[in-house]
Amino acid sequence: MDAPELLFRGATVVDGTGSPGYRADVRVVAGRIAAIDPTGCLPTTGASAVDAGGLVLAPGFVDMHSHSDLRLLAEPDHVAKVSQGVTLEVLGQDGLSYAPVDDATIEVLRAQLAGWNGDPEGFDWNWRTVGCYLGRLDKGIAVNAAYLVPHGTVRMLVMGWDDRPATTDEIHRMRAVVATGLREGAVGLSAGLTYAPAMYADLAELDALCEVVAAHGGYFSPHHRSYGAGALDAYREMVDLSLRTGCPLHLAHATMNFPENKGRAGDLLALLDEAAARGADITLDSYPYLAGATYLSALLPSWAAAGGADDTLARLSDVDTRALVRADLEVTGSDGCHGVPVDWTTIEINGVRLDRNRHLVGRTVAESAAAAGVDPFDLFADTLVAERLGTSCLMHVGHEDNVRAIMRHAAHTGGSDGLLVGDRPHPRGWGTFPRYLGHYVRELGVLGLEECVAHLTGRAARRLRLTDRGLVRVGHAADLVLFDPATVGDTATFAEPRQRATGIEHVLVNGVPVLTDGEPTGALPGHSLRRTGATL
């Protein structure tokens, strides 16, 4: 797709380094930034001029934690992210995505991840390898995309859903699968250590895989074993892994949630600072909201999820086994619920498959159970059985002071963790980046504008080892966003989550406008960004 020649006249350039903004003309030629002139004397000849007076020109935002793995293919114009100024997403998160797979594994994943990504009718699942999945993206998407090899998918491919340590032979096979994915272009490895089957992995397995990732120049991005009870120990486990293996670490949706962790963000940040002083290479991402989101069955204890969907549904349908699940959830605190006894008043169902269950959407499990005159756990379990686990939920367990403290940290980057399907998906899928700029920069002053832009752009590009993106710099790819600092903000809400941001005026991906005057153009100039040195 040919990129037009453009001239942004009189923009306030916030370049992604954290340096103070400055006024300049910026010329884009053939998809690259060709000139930056603070004197404002660049000629208009040959270019379409954009009056950028009073607006900020910044690098396009990098969503370091995205779940658009299917939506980019099913809806490649990707308005949810384009309208936020996002020009690059990192897919393959939480150890669960759709490559590498075989025929059996892809069918299991379609069912398991329906609550995250849907299961589009008539969709063409014509890839099996990481390289072929990236090739599908290269056929035309609105934004650029990088990919992490998902550990849970790799484990499923090699050893199924077994709740046991991997054998030496299985670890060798997983190492080979991960290495192949990295050679085909993945930028690292993700893990979801509260999701089956990755939650069954021990440290010997994770160490062995991270050694491969480090050798290929990638990074490890874990959803670690707990964000609730034991959260700090779970973070420490990942930090120690990074120090042992030499593998760079990027902590996924780094939060301190649940009542046990109120006001404890400082403990996490002190741990990271201490590790950095010992030579650890650590970054993290977070979203600027208090609620989390996942699929409802993720709350189940690991033993109840062993073997896959059919085995899980059989356990929930057996009276005696169901009682054990209840005890784990409501008394002990299941590992799937981060070691915290579940509070049904905080678990809101926000997506269902069946029309007869639409009345559950937008209400907590406790509210729906009270309305129906039934026990909350029974409503939870019965819904999972009826929906064959394809139900999504919000978890209202966050703390504002923790959110603010973490976003200020020097290692912080932005990640939406956005799920784009379901009746009422989390508004972070449409609002994360403008919310940072509007609510937390302009309204609250938690971050300065230049600092926040650096978190959302240049810092993320460094983690991804992108040498020609993430900054407004001559020679860099023209992934750019032009926004109004006085009006930029999120409008997506929990009741109306699919609402576009305000104040995002123009977005370029590889020099091609994908948003002009606040309206999507439908252009598809994006492609996969493969790890440097990767080959097909």
Coordinates of C-alpha atoms in Angstrom, one line a residue:
M1 CA 0.0 0.0 0.0
D2 CA 1.5 3.3 -1.1
A3 CA 2.0 5.9 1.6
P4 CA 1.2 9.5 0.7
E5 CA 3.6 12.4 1.2
L6 CA 2.4 14.4 4.2
L7 CA 3.5 17.6 6.0
F8 CA 2.4 18.2 9.6
R9 CA 2.6 22.0 10.0
G10 CA 3.3 23.6 13.4
A11 CA 2.8 20.5 15.6
T12 CA 4.0 20.2 19.1
V13 CA 6.3 17.2 18.8
V14 CA 6.4 15.0 21.8
D15 CA 9.0 12.5 20.6
G16 CA 8.7 9.5 22.9
T17 CA 12.0 10.1 24.8
G18 CA 10.5 12.0 27.7
S19 CA 12.2 15.2 26.5
P20 CA 10.1 18.5 26.5
G21 CA 7.9 18.9 23.5
Y22 CA 8.8 21.4 20.9
R23 CA 7.1 23.1 17.9
A24 CA 8.1 21.8 14.5
D25 CA 7.0 20.8 11.0
V26 CA 7.3 17.1 10.3
R27 CA 7.4 15.6 6.8
V28 CA 6.5 12.0 6.0
V29 CA 7.7 10.5 2.7
A30 CA 7.3 6.8 1.6
G31 CA 6.2 5.7 5.0
R32 CA 9.1 7.3 6.9
I33 CA 9.8 10.5 8.8
A34 CA 11.8 12.4 6.2
A35 CA 12.4 15.7 8.0
I36 CA 11.7 17.6 11.2
D37 CA 12.1 21.3 11.1
P38 CA 11.7 23.4 14.3
T39 CA 11.9 26.6 12.2
G40 CA 8.6 25.8 10.5
C41 CA 10.1 26.3 7.0
L42 CA 9.5 23.0 5.4
P43 CA 8.0 23.5 1.9
T44 CA 4.6 22.2 1.2
T45 CA 5.6 21.2 -2.4
G46 CA 4.5 17.6 -3.2
A47 CA 2.9 17.0 0.2
S48 CA -0.6 17.2 1.6
A49 CA -0.4 19.6 4.5
V50 CA -2.1 19.0 7.9
D51 CA -2.6 22.0 10.1
A52 CA -1.3 20.7 13.4
G53 CA -1.2 23.9 15.4
G54 CA -2.2 23.3 19.0
L55 CA -2.0 19.6 18.6
V56 CA 0.6 17.0 19.8
L57 CA 2.4 14.8 17.3
A58 CA 3.7 11.7 19.0
P59 CA 4.8 8.2 18.1
G60 CA 1.9 5.8 17.7
F61 CA 1.0 4.1 20.9
V62 CA 2.2 0.5 21.6
D63 CA -0.2 -1.8 23.3
M64 CA 2.2 -4.1 25.1
H65 CA -0.6 -6.5 26.2
S66 CA -3.3 -7.1 23.6
H67 CA -5.8 -9.9 23.0
S68 CA -6.6 -9.0 19.4
D69 CA -5.3 -12.3 18.1
L70 CA -8.5 -13.1 16.3
R71 CA -10.1 -9.7 16.0
L72 CA -7.3 -8.4 13.8
L73 CA -8.1 -11.1 11.4
A74 CA -11.9 -11.1 11.6
E75 CA -12.2 -7.3 11.7
P76 CA -8.9 -6.0 10.2
D77 CA -9.9 -2.3 10.2
H78 CA -9.6 -2.6 14.0
V79 CA -11.4 0.6 15.0
A80 CA -11.2 -0.1 18.7
K81 CA -7.4 0.4 18.7
V82 CA -7.0 2.7 15.7
S83 CA -9.4 5.2 17.3
Q84 CA -7.1 5.2 20.4
G85 CA -3.9 6.0 18.5
V86 CA -2.5 2.5 18.8
T87 CA -0.2 1.6 15.9
L88 CA 1.4 -1.6 17.3
E89 CA 0.0 -4.4 19.4
V90 CA 1.8 -7.4 21.1
L91 CA -0.3 -10.5 20.7
G92 CA 0.0 -14.1 22.1
Q93 CA -0.5 -13.0 25.7
D94 CA -1.0 -14.9 28.9
G95 CA 0.4 -18.1 27.5
L96 CA -2.7 -18.9 25.4
S97 CA -3.1 -18.1 21.7
Y98 CA -3.6 -19.9 18.4
A99 CA 0.0 -20.8 17.2
P100 CA 1.8 -23.1 17.2
V101 CA -0.8 -25.8 17.1
D102 CA -1.9 -29.0 15.5
D103 CA -5.5 -29.9 14.4
A104 CA -6.5 -31.2 17.8
T105 CA -5.0 -28.3 19.8
I106 CA -6.6 -25.6 17.7
E107 CA -10.0 -27.1 18.4
V108 CA -9.4 -27.2 22.2
L109 CA -8.2 -23.6 22.1
R110 CA -11.2 -22.4 20.2
A111 CA -13.4 -23.6 23.0
Q112 CA -11.1 -22.5 25.9
L113 CA -10.6 -19.0 24.5
A114 CA -14.1 -18.2 23.3
G115 CA -14.7 -16.0 26.4
W116 CA -11.6 -14.0 25.4
N117 CA -11.7 -13.8 21.6
G118 CA -15.0 -15.4 20.5
D119 CA -15.2 -18.2 17.9
P120 CA -16.2 -16.5 14.7
E121 CA -18.6 -18.6 12.6
G122 CA -17.1 -19.7 9.2
F123 CA -13.6 -18.4 10.2
D124 CA -10.7 -19.9 8.2
W125 CA -8.2 -21.4 10.7
N126 CA -5.7 -22.1 7.9
W127 CA -2.4 -21.8 9.9
R128 CA -0.6 -24.1 12.3
T129 CA 2.8 -22.4 12.9
V130 CA 3.8 -19.1 14.2
G131 CA 5.2 -18.1 10.9
C132 CA 2.0 -18.9 9.1
Y133 CA 0.0 -17.0 11.6
L134 CA 2.2 -14.0 11.1
G135 CA 1.8 -14.5 7.4
R136 CA -2.0 -14.2 7.8
L137 CA -1.5 -10.8 9.6
D138 CA 0.7 -9.7 6.7
K139 CA -2.2 -10.0 4.3
G140 CA -3.6 -6.7 5.6
I141 CA -4.4 -5.3 9.1
A142 CA -4.9 -1.7 10.3
V143 CA -2.0 -1.7 12.9
N144 CA 1.3 -3.5 13.2
A145 CA 1.5 -6.6 15.4
A146 CA 4.2 -8.5 17.2
Y147 CA 3.7 -12.0 18.7
L148 CA 4.8 -13.9 21.8
V149 CA 5.0 -17.7 21.7
P150 CA 2.4 -18.8 24.2
H151 CA 3.7 -21.3 26.8
G152 CA 0.4 -22.8 27.6
T153 CA -0.3 -23.5 24.0
V154 CA 3.1 -25.1 23.6
R155 CA 2.6 -27.3 26.6
M156 CA -0.8 -28.3 25.3
L157 CA 0.7 -29.2 22.0
V158 CA 3.5 -31.3 23.5
M159 CA 1.8 -32.9 26.5
G160 CA -1.9 -32.1 26.5
W161 CA -3.7 -31.0 29.7
D162 CA -1.9 -33.2 32.2
D163 CA -1.5 -31.9 35.7
R164 CA 2.1 -33.0 36.2
P165 CA 5.7 -31.9 35.7
A166 CA 7.0 -32.3 32.2
T167 CA 9.5 -35.1 31.6
T168 CA 13.0 -34.4 30.3
D169 CA 12.0 -35.4 26.8
E170 CA 8.9 -33.2 26.9
I171 CA 10.9 -30.2 28.0
H172 CA 13.3 -30.8 25.1
R173 CA 10.4 -30.9 22.7
M174 CA 8.9 -27.7 24.1
R175 CA 12.3 -26.0 23.8
A176 CA 12.4 -27.0 20.2
V177 CA 8.8 -25.7 19.6
V178 CA 9.7 -22.3 21.3
A179 CA 12.9 -22.0 19.3
T180 CA 11.0 -22.6 16.1
G181 CA 8.5 -19.9 16.9
L182 CA 11.2 -17.4 17.7
R183 CA 13.0 -18.2 14.5
E184 CA 9.8 -17.6 12.6
G185 CA 9.5 -14.1 14.1
A186 CA 8.1 -14.2 17.6
V187 CA 9.6 -11.6 20.0
G188 CA 9.5 -13.7 23.1
L189 CA 7.5 -16.1 25.3
S190 CA 4.4 -15.5 27.3
A191 CA 3.0 -17.6 30.2
G192 CA -0.3 -17.7 32.0
L193 CA 0.5 -19.4 35.3
T194 CA -3.0 -19.2 36.7
Y195 CA -4.5 -20.8 33.5
A196 CA -4.6 -24.4 32.7
P197 CA -2.4 -26.1 31.4
A198 CA 0.4 -23.6 32.0
M199 CA -0.4 -23.5 35.8
Y200 CA 0.9 -27.1 36.0
A201 CA 4.5 -26.1 35.0
D202 CA 7.3 -26.1 37.5
L203 CA 10.3 -23.8 37.6
A204 CA 12.6 -26.3 35.9
E205 CA 10.3 -26.2 32.8
L206 CA 10.1 -22.4 32.8
D207 CA 13.8 -22.0 33.3
A208 CA 14.6 -24.3 30.4
L209 CA 12.3 -22.4 28.0
C210 CA 13.5 -19.0 29.1
E211 CA 17.1 -20.1 28.4
V212 CA 16.0 -20.6 24.8
V213 CA 14.3 -17.2 24.7
A214 CA 17.3 -15.4 26.1
A215 CA 19.6 -17.2 23.5
H216 CA 17.3 -15.9 20.7
G217 CA 17.2 -12.3 22.0
G218 CA 13.6 -12.4 23.1
Y219 CA 11.9 -11.6 26.4
F220 CA 9.6 -13.5 28.9
S221 CA 6.2 -12.0 29.7
P222 CA 4.5 -14.0 32.4
H223 CA 1.0 -13.7 33.9
H224 CA 2.5 -15.0 37.1
R225 CA 1.0 -17.4 39.7
S226 CA -1.0 -14.9 41.8
Y227 CA -2.2 -11.3 41.7
G228 CA -3.9 -11.8 45.1
A229 CA -2.7 -13.7 48.1
G230 CA 1.0 -14.4 47.6
A231 CA 1.3 -11.8 44.8
L232 CA 4.7 -10.5 46.0
D233 CA 6.1 -14.0 46.2
A234 CA 4.8 -14.7 42.7
Y235 CA 6.5 -11.6 41.4
R236 CA 9.7 -12.6 43.2
E237 CA 9.6 -16.0 41.6
M238 CA 9.6 -14.4 38.1
V239 CA 12.3 -11.9 39.0
D240 CA 14.5 -14.8 40.3
L241 CA 13.9 -16.8 37.2
S242 CA 15.0 -13.8 35.1
L243 CA 18.2 -13.4 37.1
R244 CA 19.0 -17.2 36.9
T245 CA 18.4 -17.5 33.2
G246 CA 19.5 -14.1 31.9
C247 CA 16.2 -13.7 30.1
P248 CA 14.7 -10.2 30.0
L249 CA 11.5 -10.0 32.0
H250 CA 8.3 -8.1 31.1
L251 CA 5.6 -8.4 33.8
A252 CA 2.2 -8.6 32.3
H253 CA -0.6 -6.4 33.6
A254 CA 1.4 -5.7 36.7
T255 CA -1.1 -5.1 39.4
M256 CA -1.6 -5.6 43.1
N257 CA -5.2 -6.6 43.5
F258 CA -7.7 -7.9 46.0
P259 CA -8.1 -6.6 49.6
E260 CA -4.9 -8.3 50.7
N261 CA -2.8 -6.0 48.6
K262 CA -4.4 -2.6 49.1
G263 CA -1.6 0.0 49.4
R264 CA 1.2 -2.5 48.7
A265 CA 2.3 -1.3 45.2
G266 CA 5.4 0.1 46.9
D267 CA 6.5 -3.4 48.0
L268 CA 6.4 -4.5 44.4
L269 CA 8.3 -1.5 43.1
A270 CA 11.0 -1.9 45.7
L271 CA 11.4 -5.5 44.6
L272 CA 11.8 -4.5 41.0
D273 CA 14.3 -1.7 41.9
E274 CA 16.4 -4.1 44.0
A275 CA 16.5 -6.6 41.1
A276 CA 17.4 -3.9 38.6
A277 CA 20.3 -2.9 40.9
R278 CA 21.5 -6.6 40.6
G279 CA 21.5 -6.3 36.8
A280 CA 18.0 -7.6 36.0
D281 CA 16.4 -6.3 32.8
I282 CA 12.7 -5.8 33.8
T283 CA 9.8 -3.9 32.4
L284 CA 6.1 -4.1 33.1
D285 CA 2.8 -3.0 31.7
S286 CA -0.5 -2.0 33.3
Y287 CA -3.9 -0.6 32.3
P288 CA -5.5 2.5 34.0
Y289 CA -8.6 0.8 35.5
L290 CA -9.5 -1.0 38.7
A291 CA -11.4 -4.0 37.2
G292 CA -9.7 -7.0 35.6
A293 CA -11.3 -9.2 33.0
T294 CA -11.0 -12.9 32.0
Y295 CA -13.1 -15.9 31.2
L296 CA -15.4 -17.1 34.1
S297 CA -14.0 -20.6 34.2
A298 CA -10.5 -19.1 35.0
L299 CA -11.6 -18.9 38.7
L300 CA -11.7 -22.7 38.9
P301 CA -9.0 -24.5 40.9
S302 CA -6.3 -26.0 38.7
W303 CA -7.2 -29.6 39.5
A304 CA -10.8 -28.9 38.3
A305 CA -9.5 -27.7 34.9
A306 CA -7.2 -30.6 34.3
G307 CA -7.9 -32.6 31.1
G308 CA -9.7 -29.9 29.2
A309 CA -13.2 -28.6 28.8
D310 CA -15.1 -32.0 28.8
D311 CA -13.4 -33.2 32.0
T312 CA -14.0 -29.8 33.6
L313 CA -17.7 -29.9 32.7
A314 CA -18.0 -33.5 34.0
R315 CA -16.6 -32.4 37.4
L316 CA -19.0 -29.5 37.6
S317 CA -21.9 -31.9 36.9
D318 CA -20.9 -34.4 39.6
V319 CA -22.5 -33.5 43.0
D320 CA -19.5 -34.7 45.1
T321 CA -16.8 -33.1 42.9
R322 CA -18.8 -29.9 42.7
A323 CA -18.8 -29.6 46.5
L324 CA -15.0 -29.8 46.4
V325 CA -14.8 -27.1 43.8
R326 CA -17.1 -24.9 46.0
A327 CA -14.8 -25.4 49.0
D328 CA -11.8 -24.4 47.0
L329 CA -13.4 -21.3 45.7
E330 CA -15.3 -20.1 48.7
V331 CA -13.2 -21.3 51.7
T332 CA -9.7 -22.1 50.7
G333 CA -9.2 -19.6 47.8
S334 CA -8.5 -21.4 44.6
D335 CA -5.3 -20.9 42.6
G336 CA -7.4 -19.9 39.7
C337 CA -8.8 -17.1 41.9
H338 CA -5.3 -16.1 43.0
G339 CA -5.5 -17.8 46.4
V340 CA -8.3 -15.5 47.6
P341 CA -11.7 -16.9 48.6
V342 CA -14.1 -15.6 46.0
D343 CA -16.3 -12.7 46.7
W344 CA -19.3 -13.1 44.4
T345 CA -20.2 -9.4 44.8
T346 CA -17.0 -8.5 42.8
I347 CA -17.5 -11.0 39.9
E348 CA -19.6 -9.5 37.1
I349 CA -20.6 -11.5 34.1
N350 CA -20.1 -9.5 31.0
G351 CA -20.4 -11.9 28.1
V352 CA -22.4 -15.1 27.4
R353 CA -23.0 -17.3 24.4
L354 CA -26.7 -18.2 24.9
D355 CA -29.6 -15.8 24.5
R356 CA -31.3 -17.3 27.5
N357 CA -28.5 -16.1 29.7
R358 CA -28.4 -12.5 28.5
H359 CA -30.1 -11.3 31.7
L360 CA -26.9 -12.2 33.6
V361 CA -24.8 -9.6 31.7
G362 CA -23.9 -6.5 33.6
R363 CA -24.7 -8.0 37.0
T364 CA -22.6 -9.6 39.6
V365 CA -22.9 -13.3 40.3
A366 CA -24.3 -12.3 43.7
E367 CA -26.9 -10.0 42.2
S368 CA -28.1 -12.5 39.7
A369 CA -28.2 -15.3 42.3
A370 CA -30.3 -13.1 44.7
A371 CA -32.7 -12.2 41.9
A372 CA -33.2 -15.9 41.0
G373 CA -33.3 -17.1 44.6
V374 CA -30.4 -19.4 44.2
D375 CA -26.9 -19.9 45.7
P376 CA -24.2 -17.8 44.0
F377 CA -21.9 -20.8 43.6
D378 CA -24.7 -22.8 42.0
L379 CA -25.4 -20.0 39.5
F380 CA -21.7 -19.8 38.7
A381 CA -21.4 -23.5 38.1
D382 CA -24.7 -24.0 36.3
T383 CA -23.8 -21.1 34.0
L384 CA -20.4 -22.6 33.1
V385 CA -22.0 -25.9 32.3
A386 CA -24.8 -24.4 30.2
E387 CA -22.3 -22.1 28.3
R388 CA -19.7 -24.9 28.0
L389 CA -17.2 -22.5 29.7
G390 CA -17.7 -19.8 27.1
T391 CA -18.5 -17.0 29.5
S392 CA -16.5 -13.9 30.3
C393 CA -16.4 -11.8 33.5
L394 CA -15.1 -8.7 35.1
M395 CA -13.3 -8.8 38.5
H396 CA -13.7 -5.6 40.5
V397 CA -10.7 -6.1 42.8
G398 CA -8.3 -3.2 42.1
H399 CA -7.1 -0.3 44.1
E400 CA -6.6 3.2 42.8
D401 CA -3.5 4.0 44.8
N402 CA -1.7 0.9 43.5
V403 CA -2.7 1.8 39.9
R404 CA -1.2 5.3 40.2
A405 CA 2.0 4.2 41.9
I406 CA 2.7 1.5 39.3
M407 CA 2.1 3.8 36.3
R408 CA 4.7 6.2 37.7
H409 CA 7.5 3.7 37.7
A410 CA 10.4 4.0 35.3
A411 CA 9.9 0.5 34.0
H412 CA 6.2 1.0 33.2
T413 CA 4.6 0.7 29.7
G414 CA 1.0 0.7 28.7
G415 CA -1.1 -2.4 27.9
S416 CA -4.8 -2.6 27.5
D417 CA -5.3 -6.3 28.2
G418 CA -8.4 -5.5 26.2
L419 CA -11.0 -8.2 25.2
L420 CA -13.0 -7.0 22.3
V421 CA -15.8 -9.6 22.3
G422 CA -18.8 -10.2 24.4
D423 CA -21.9 -8.3 25.3
R424 CA -20.1 -5.7 27.5
P425 CA -16.4 -6.1 27.2
H426 CA -14.1 -4.2 29.5
P427 CA -13.9 -0.5 28.3
R428 CA -10.1 -0.7 28.4
G429 CA -10.3 -2.3 24.9
W430 CA -11.5 1.1 23.6
G431 CA -10.2 3.5 26.2
T432 CA -6.8 2.7 27.7
F433 CA -4.5 5.1 25.9
P434 CA -6.7 8.2 25.8
R435 CA -7.5 7.5 29.5
Y436 CA -3.9 7.7 30.4
L437 CA -3.6 11.0 28.5
G438 CA -6.9 12.6 29.6
H439 CA -7.6 11.3 33.1
Y440 CA -4.2 10.6 34.5
V441 CA -2.2 13.3 32.7
R442 CA -4.5 16.3 32.1
E443 CA -7.0 15.9 34.9
L444 CA -5.0 14.3 37.8
G445 CA -1.4 15.2 36.9
V446 CA -0.2 11.7 37.9
L447 CA 2.2 11.8 34.9
G448 CA 3.5 14.6 32.8
L449 CA 2.5 14.6 29.2
E450 CA 6.0 13.9 27.8
E451 CA 6.7 11.2 30.4
C452 CA 3.4 9.5 29.7
V453 CA 4.0 9.4 26.0
A454 CA 7.5 7.9 26.6
H455 CA 5.8 5.1 28.6
L456 CA 3.4 4.4 25.8
T457 CA 5.9 4.6 22.9
G458 CA 9.6 4.8 23.2
R459 CA 10.0 2.6 26.3
A460 CA 7.8 -0.1 24.8
A461 CA 9.8 0.0 21.5
R462 CA 13.0 -0.5 23.4
R463 CA 11.6 -3.6 25.1
L464 CA 10.7 -5.0 21.7
R465 CA 14.1 -4.1 20.3
L466 CA 12.6 -2.0 17.6
T467 CA 15.3 0.4 16.3
D468 CA 13.2 2.4 13.9
R469 CA 9.9 2.8 15.8
G470 CA 8.6 4.4 19.0
L471 CA 10.2 7.8 18.4
V472 CA 9.5 10.9 16.3
R473 CA 12.9 10.8 14.6
V474 CA 14.1 11.2 11.0
G475 CA 14.4 7.8 9.4
H476 CA 11.9 6.1 11.7
A477 CA 8.8 4.5 10.4
A478 CA 5.9 6.9 10.3
D479 CA 3.8 5.3 13.0
L480 CA 2.3 8.6 14.3
V481 CA -0.6 9.9 16.3
L482 CA -1.8 13.6 16.3
F483 CA -4.0 14.4 19.2
D484 CA -5.4 17.4 21.0
P485 CA -4.0 17.5 24.6
A486 CA -6.9 19.7 25.7
T487 CA -9.7 17.2 24.7
V488 CA -8.1 13.7 24.4
G489 CA -9.9 11.2 26.7
D490 CA -11.8 8.0 26.9
T491 CA -15.6 7.8 26.6
A492 CA -15.9 4.0 26.8
T493 CA -17.7 2.9 30.0
F494 CA -18.6 -0.4 31.6
A495 CA -22.2 0.1 30.5
E496 CA -21.3 1.4 27.0
P497 CA -17.8 0.0 26.3
R498 CA -17.6 0.3 22.5
Q499 CA -17.2 4.1 22.4
R500 CA -14.4 5.9 20.6
A501 CA -12.0 8.3 22.3
T502 CA -12.1 12.0 21.9
G503 CA -9.3 14.2 20.8
I504 CA -7.5 11.7 18.6
E505 CA -7.3 13.5 15.2
H506 CA -5.0 11.6 12.9
V507 CA -3.2 8.2 13.0
L508 CA -0.6 6.9 10.6
V509 CA 0.6 3.3 10.3
N510 CA 3.7 2.9 8.2
G511 CA 2.9 6.4 6.8
V512 CA -0.6 5.5 5.7
P513 CA -3.6 7.3 7.4
V514 CA -5.8 4.9 9.2
L515 CA -7.6 7.7 11.1
T516 CA -8.2 11.1 9.5
D517 CA -10.1 13.9 11.2
G518 CA -11.1 11.4 13.9
E519 CA -12.7 8.9 11.4
P520 CA -11.3 5.5 10.4
T521 CA -10.2 5.3 6.8
G522 CA -10.4 1.6 6.4
A523 CA -6.8 1.4 5.2
L524 CA -4.9 -1.8 6.1
P525 CA -1.2 -0.8 6.0
G526 CA -0.1 -2.8 9.1
H527 CA 1.8 -6.1 9.2
S528 CA 3.7 -8.3 11.5
L529 CA 6.9 -7.0 13.1
R530 CA 9.1 -10.0 13.4
R531 CA 12.0 -10.3 15.8
T532 CA 15.2 -8.9 14.3
G533 CA 17.1 -11.7 12.7
A534 CA 14.1 -14.0 12.4
T535 CA 13.7 -16.0 9.2
L536 CA 10.9 -17.9 7.7

